[in-house]
């Protein structure tokens, strides 16, 4: 499988005209509810099932008509998630990291945006009416942020799925750095600390 190498944004932006830029966003919101009345959900974190059968984040290629990376990203969010994305804008301040896939000459920029739970629920509700629904996007999923008593159900089982590009690494880094997981879950995941 092709490797994705993390690069600084300045290095990514200096790559030159032979490279295509893509942008993807993790949308999340605090969710105070408890599963089965006892397991805190903590946050609702959105990913999507893609046309290729892999999990990834909404977003896509930035076009020549887009005046900046974020214009391309917000246009892609509208196409893939629908009209509820018009209630907010993912900005440069939401930027987190860039990864290059050198063989394909693609650089993927990653963002994370905190929404209200109402905004996130509106995205979920309107997503089936989005232009790309049923085509490039097969459905939204929430990421389970807990570990069940068997030690595998929840986030460990979710991480066994197939992910596009750097999506798994981007997810794990965001969950840790944005403190979306509780410390006990991080300790039990036995993943390398990627901060
Ligand atoms: N991390 C790194 N790379 C990613 C990630 C990620 N989380 N998500 C996607 N990519 C890569 C994909 O492999 C793809 O090469 O970024 C590129 C663009 O992302 P997509 O969301 O797949 O692109 P999009 O513009 O939404 O549309 C898909 O791409 O392959 C073509 O013909 C296909 O028209 C389709 C389009
Ligand atoms: Mg896409």
CSV table of C-alpha atoms and ligand atoms in Angstrom, one decimal:
chain,number,residue,atom,x,y,z
A,1,UNK,CA,0.0,0.0,0.0
A,2,UNK,CA,1.2,3.5,-0.8
A,3,UNK,CA,2.7,5.4,2.1
A,4,UNK,CA,1.5,8.9,3.2
A,5,UNK,CA,4.3,11.2,4.5
A,6,UNK,CA,3.4,14.0,6.8
A,7,UNK,CA,4.7,17.4,5.7
A,8,UNK,CA,4.5,21.0,6.9
A,9,UNK,CA,1.9,23.2,5.2
A,10,UNK,CA,4.6,25.5,3.8
A,11,UNK,CA,6.4,22.6,2.2
A,12,UNK,CA,3.1,21.3,0.8
A,13,UNK,CA,2.2,24.7,-0.7
A,14,UNK,CA,5.6,24.9,-2.4
A,15,UNK,CA,5.2,21.5,-4.2
A,16,UNK,CA,4.6,23.1,-7.6
A,17,UNK,CA,2.0,22.8,-10.4
A,18,UNK,CA,2.4,19.0,-11.0
A,19,UNK,CA,0.7,18.3,-7.7
A,20,UNK,CA,-3.0,18.0,-6.9
A,21,UNK,CA,-4.3,19.3,-3.5
A,22,UNK,CA,-7.2,17.7,-1.6
A,23,UNK,CA,-8.8,18.9,1.6
A,24,UNK,CA,-10.8,16.8,4.1
A,25,UNK,CA,-12.5,17.7,7.4
A,26,UNK,CA,-13.3,16.0,10.6
A,27,UNK,CA,-16.6,17.6,11.9
A,28,UNK,CA,-17.3,17.0,15.6
A,29,UNK,CA,-19.6,18.2,18.4
A,30,UNK,CA,-20.0,17.6,22.1
A,31,UNK,CA,-22.6,14.9,22.8
A,32,UNK,CA,-23.6,14.7,26.5
A,33,UNK,CA,-25.6,11.4,26.2
A,34,UNK,CA,-24.7,8.0,27.5
A,35,UNK,CA,-24.9,4.6,25.7
A,36,UNK,CA,-27.0,2.1,27.6
A,37,UNK,CA,-27.4,4.9,30.2
A,38,UNK,CA,-23.8,4.4,31.5
A,39,UNK,CA,-21.1,4.8,28.7
A,40,UNK,CA,-20.4,8.5,28.0
A,41,UNK,CA,-20.4,9.3,24.2
A,42,UNK,CA,-18.4,12.5,24.9
A,43,UNK,CA,-18.5,13.7,21.2
A,44,UNK,CA,-20.2,13.0,17.9
A,45,UNK,CA,-17.3,12.6,15.3
A,46,UNK,CA,-18.3,12.2,11.7
A,47,UNK,CA,-16.7,10.0,9.0
A,48,UNK,CA,-18.1,8.7,5.8
A,49,UNK,CA,-18.3,5.4,3.9
A,50,UNK,CA,-16.7,6.3,0.5
A,51,UNK,CA,-17.5,5.0,-3.0
A,52,UNK,CA,-14.4,2.7,-2.8
A,53,UNK,CA,-15.6,0.9,0.4
A,54,UNK,CA,-13.2,2.7,2.6
A,55,UNK,CA,-13.9,5.1,5.5
A,56,UNK,CA,-12.7,8.6,5.1
A,57,UNK,CA,-13.5,12.2,5.9
A,58,UNK,CA,-15.7,14.4,3.7
A,59,UNK,CA,-13.8,16.7,1.3
A,60,UNK,CA,-12.0,16.2,-2.0
A,61,UNK,CA,-9.8,17.7,-4.6
A,62,UNK,CA,-9.3,21.5,-4.8
A,63,UNK,CA,-10.1,22.8,-8.3
A,64,UNK,CA,-8.4,25.5,-10.3
A,65,UNK,CA,-11.6,27.7,-9.8
A,66,UNK,CA,-11.3,27.5,-6.0
A,67,UNK,CA,-9.5,30.7,-4.9
A,68,UNK,CA,-7.9,28.9,-1.8
A,69,UNK,CA,-7.7,25.5,-0.2
A,70,UNK,CA,-10.6,26.3,2.2
A,71,UNK,CA,-12.9,27.5,-0.7
A,72,UNK,CA,-12.3,24.1,-2.3
A,73,UNK,CA,-12.9,22.3,1.0
A,74,UNK,CA,-16.2,24.1,1.7
A,75,UNK,CA,-17.4,23.5,-1.8
A,76,UNK,CA,-16.7,19.8,-1.5
A,77,UNK,CA,-18.5,19.7,1.9
A,78,UNK,CA,-21.5,21.2,0.3
A,79,UNK,CA,-21.4,18.6,-2.5
A,80,UNK,CA,-20.9,15.7,-0.2
A,81,UNK,CA,-22.9,16.6,2.9
A,82,UNK,CA,-25.5,19.0,1.6
A,83,UNK,CA,-27.0,22.4,2.5
A,84,UNK,CA,-26.6,22.2,6.3
A,85,UNK,CA,-22.9,22.9,5.8
A,86,UNK,CA,-23.8,26.4,4.7
A,87,UNK,CA,-24.3,27.2,8.4
A,88,UNK,CA,-20.6,27.2,9.1
A,89,UNK,CA,-17.3,27.6,7.3
A,90,UNK,CA,-14.1,25.5,7.8
A,91,UNK,CA,-11.3,28.0,8.0
A,92,UNK,CA,-7.5,28.0,7.9
A,93,UNK,CA,-7.5,28.2,11.7
A,94,UNK,CA,-9.1,24.7,11.7
A,95,UNK,CA,-6.1,23.3,9.7
A,96,UNK,CA,-4.3,20.4,11.4
A,97,UNK,CA,-1.9,18.6,9.0
A,98,UNK,CA,-0.8,17.7,5.5
A,99,UNK,CA,0.2,14.3,4.0
A,100,UNK,CA,1.7,13.6,0.6
A,101,UNK,CA,1.2,10.5,-1.5
A,102,UNK,CA,4.3,11.1,-3.6
A,103,UNK,CA,3.7,8.4,-6.3
A,104,UNK,CA,0.3,9.9,-7.2
A,105,UNK,CA,1.5,13.5,-6.6
A,106,UNK,CA,-1.4,14.2,-4.3
A,107,UNK,CA,-1.2,16.3,-1.2
A,108,UNK,CA,-4.0,15.9,1.3
A,109,UNK,CA,-4.7,18.7,3.9
A,110,UNK,CA,-6.7,17.8,7.0
A,111,UNK,CA,-8.9,20.1,9.1
A,112,UNK,CA,-11.0,19.6,12.2
A,113,UNK,CA,-14.0,21.8,13.0
A,114,UNK,CA,-16.0,21.9,16.2
A,115,UNK,CA,-19.8,22.4,15.6
A,116,UNK,CA,-22.7,22.6,18.0
A,117,UNK,CA,-24.6,19.3,18.3
A,118,UNK,CA,-27.6,20.9,16.5
A,119,UNK,CA,-25.3,21.9,13.6
A,120,UNK,CA,-23.9,18.3,13.4
A,121,UNK,CA,-27.4,16.7,13.6
A,122,UNK,CA,-28.5,19.1,10.8
A,123,UNK,CA,-25.6,17.8,8.6
A,124,UNK,CA,-26.7,14.2,9.3
A,125,UNK,CA,-30.3,15.0,8.5
A,126,UNK,CA,-29.6,16.8,5.2
A,127,UNK,CA,-26.8,14.5,4.0
A,128,UNK,CA,-29.2,12.1,2.1
A,129,UNK,CA,-30.2,15.1,-0.1
A,130,UNK,CA,-26.6,16.0,-1.0
A,131,UNK,CA,-25.5,15.9,-4.6
A,132,UNK,CA,-23.0,13.1,-4.0
A,133,UNK,CA,-25.1,11.0,-1.7
A,134,UNK,CA,-25.3,7.4,-3.0
A,135,UNK,CA,-22.5,8.2,-5.5
A,136,UNK,CA,-19.2,9.2,-4.0
A,137,UNK,CA,-20.7,9.2,-0.5
A,138,UNK,CA,-22.5,6.0,0.7
A,139,UNK,CA,-23.4,7.3,4.1
A,140,UNK,CA,-22.2,9.1,7.3
A,141,UNK,CA,-21.1,7.3,10.4
A,142,UNK,CA,-20.2,8.4,13.9
A,143,UNK,CA,-17.0,7.1,15.4
A,144,UNK,CA,-17.5,5.2,18.7
A,145,UNK,CA,-15.1,6.9,21.2
A,146,UNK,CA,-15.4,4.3,24.0
A,147,UNK,CA,-14.1,0.8,24.6
A,148,UNK,CA,-16.6,-1.9,25.6
A,149,UNK,CA,-16.0,-4.3,28.5
A,150,UNK,CA,-14.6,-7.0,26.1
A,151,UNK,CA,-11.8,-4.6,25.3
A,152,UNK,CA,-12.5,-4.7,21.5
A,153,UNK,CA,-15.9,-3.4,20.9
A,154,UNK,CA,-16.2,0.3,20.2
A,155,UNK,CA,-13.2,2.3,19.0
A,156,UNK,CA,-10.7,-0.7,18.7
A,157,UNK,CA,-13.2,-2.6,16.4
A,158,UNK,CA,-13.9,0.6,14.4
A,159,UNK,CA,-10.1,1.1,13.8
A,160,UNK,CA,-10.0,-2.4,12.2
A,161,UNK,CA,-11.9,-1.0,9.2
A,162,UNK,CA,-10.2,0.0,6.0
A,163,UNK,CA,-9.4,3.7,5.7
A,164,UNK,CA,-8.4,5.9,2.8
A,165,UNK,CA,-5.1,7.6,2.7
A,166,UNK,CA,-4.0,9.0,6.0
A,167,UNK,CA,-7.5,9.0,7.4
A,168,UNK,CA,-6.9,6.5,10.3
A,169,UNK,CA,-3.8,8.4,11.4
A,170,UNK,CA,-5.6,11.8,11.1
A,171,UNK,CA,-8.5,10.4,13.2
A,172,UNK,CA,-6.2,9.1,16.0
A,173,UNK,CA,-4.2,12.3,16.1
A,174,UNK,CA,-7.3,14.5,16.3
A,175,UNK,CA,-8.9,12.3,18.9
A,176,UNK,CA,-5.9,12.7,21.1
A,177,UNK,CA,-4.9,16.3,20.5
A,178,UNK,CA,-8.4,17.7,20.7
A,179,UNK,CA,-9.0,15.6,23.8
A,180,UNK,CA,-12.0,13.9,22.4
A,181,UNK,CA,-11.1,10.6,24.2
A,182,UNK,CA,-10.8,10.2,27.9
A,183,UNK,CA,-7.3,9.4,29.2
A,184,UNK,CA,-8.3,5.8,30.2
A,185,UNK,CA,-9.4,5.1,26.6
A,186,UNK,CA,-6.1,6.4,25.2
A,187,UNK,CA,-4.2,4.3,27.7
A,188,UNK,CA,-6.2,1.1,26.8
A,189,UNK,CA,-5.9,1.7,23.0
A,190,UNK,CA,-2.1,0.9,23.1
A,191,UNK,CA,-1.5,3.2,20.1
A,192,UNK,CA,1.7,5.2,19.8
A,193,UNK,CA,1.3,8.7,21.1
A,194,UNK,CA,1.2,10.7,17.9
A,195,UNK,CA,1.3,14.2,19.3
B,1,LIG,N1,-5.9,11.3,3.8
B,1,LIG,C1,-5.1,11.4,2.8
B,1,LIG,N2,-5.6,11.3,1.5
B,1,LIG,C2,-6.9,11.2,1.3
B,1,LIG,C3,-7.8,11.2,2.4
B,1,LIG,C4,-7.3,11.3,3.7
B,1,LIG,N3,-8.0,11.3,4.8
B,1,LIG,N4,-9.0,11.1,1.9
B,1,LIG,C5,-8.9,11.1,0.6
B,1,LIG,N5,-7.6,11.1,0.2
B,1,LIG,C6,-7.1,11.1,-1.1
B,1,LIG,C7,-7.8,10.2,-2.1
B,1,LIG,O1,-7.1,9.0,-2.2
B,1,LIG,C8,-7.8,10.9,-3.3
B,1,LIG,O2,-6.7,10.7,-4.1
B,1,LIG,O3,-7.3,12.4,-1.6
B,1,LIG,C9,-7.7,12.4,-3.0
B,1,LIG,C10,-9.0,13.1,-3.2
B,1,LIG,O4,-10.0,12.8,-2.2
B,1,LIG,P1,-11.5,12.3,-2.5
B,1,LIG,O5,-12.3,12.8,-1.4
B,1,LIG,O6,-11.5,10.9,-2.9
B,1,LIG,O7,-11.8,13.2,-3.8
B,1,LIG,P2,-13.1,13.9,-4.4
B,1,LIG,O8,-12.7,15.1,-5.1
B,1,LIG,O9,-14.1,14.0,-3.3
B,1,LIG,O10,-13.7,12.9,-5.4
B,1,LIG,C11,-13.4,11.7,-5.7
B,1,LIG,O11,-11.5,11.3,-7.1
B,1,LIG,O12,-10.4,9.4,-7.7
B,1,LIG,C12,-11.2,10.4,-8.1
B,1,LIG,O13,-12.4,9.8,-10.0
B,1,LIG,C13,-12.5,9.8,-8.6
B,1,LIG,O14,-14.1,11.6,-9.1
B,1,LIG,C14,-13.6,10.8,-8.1
B,1,LIG,C15,-12.8,11.7,-7.1
B,2,LIG,MG1,-14.4,13.2,-1.5
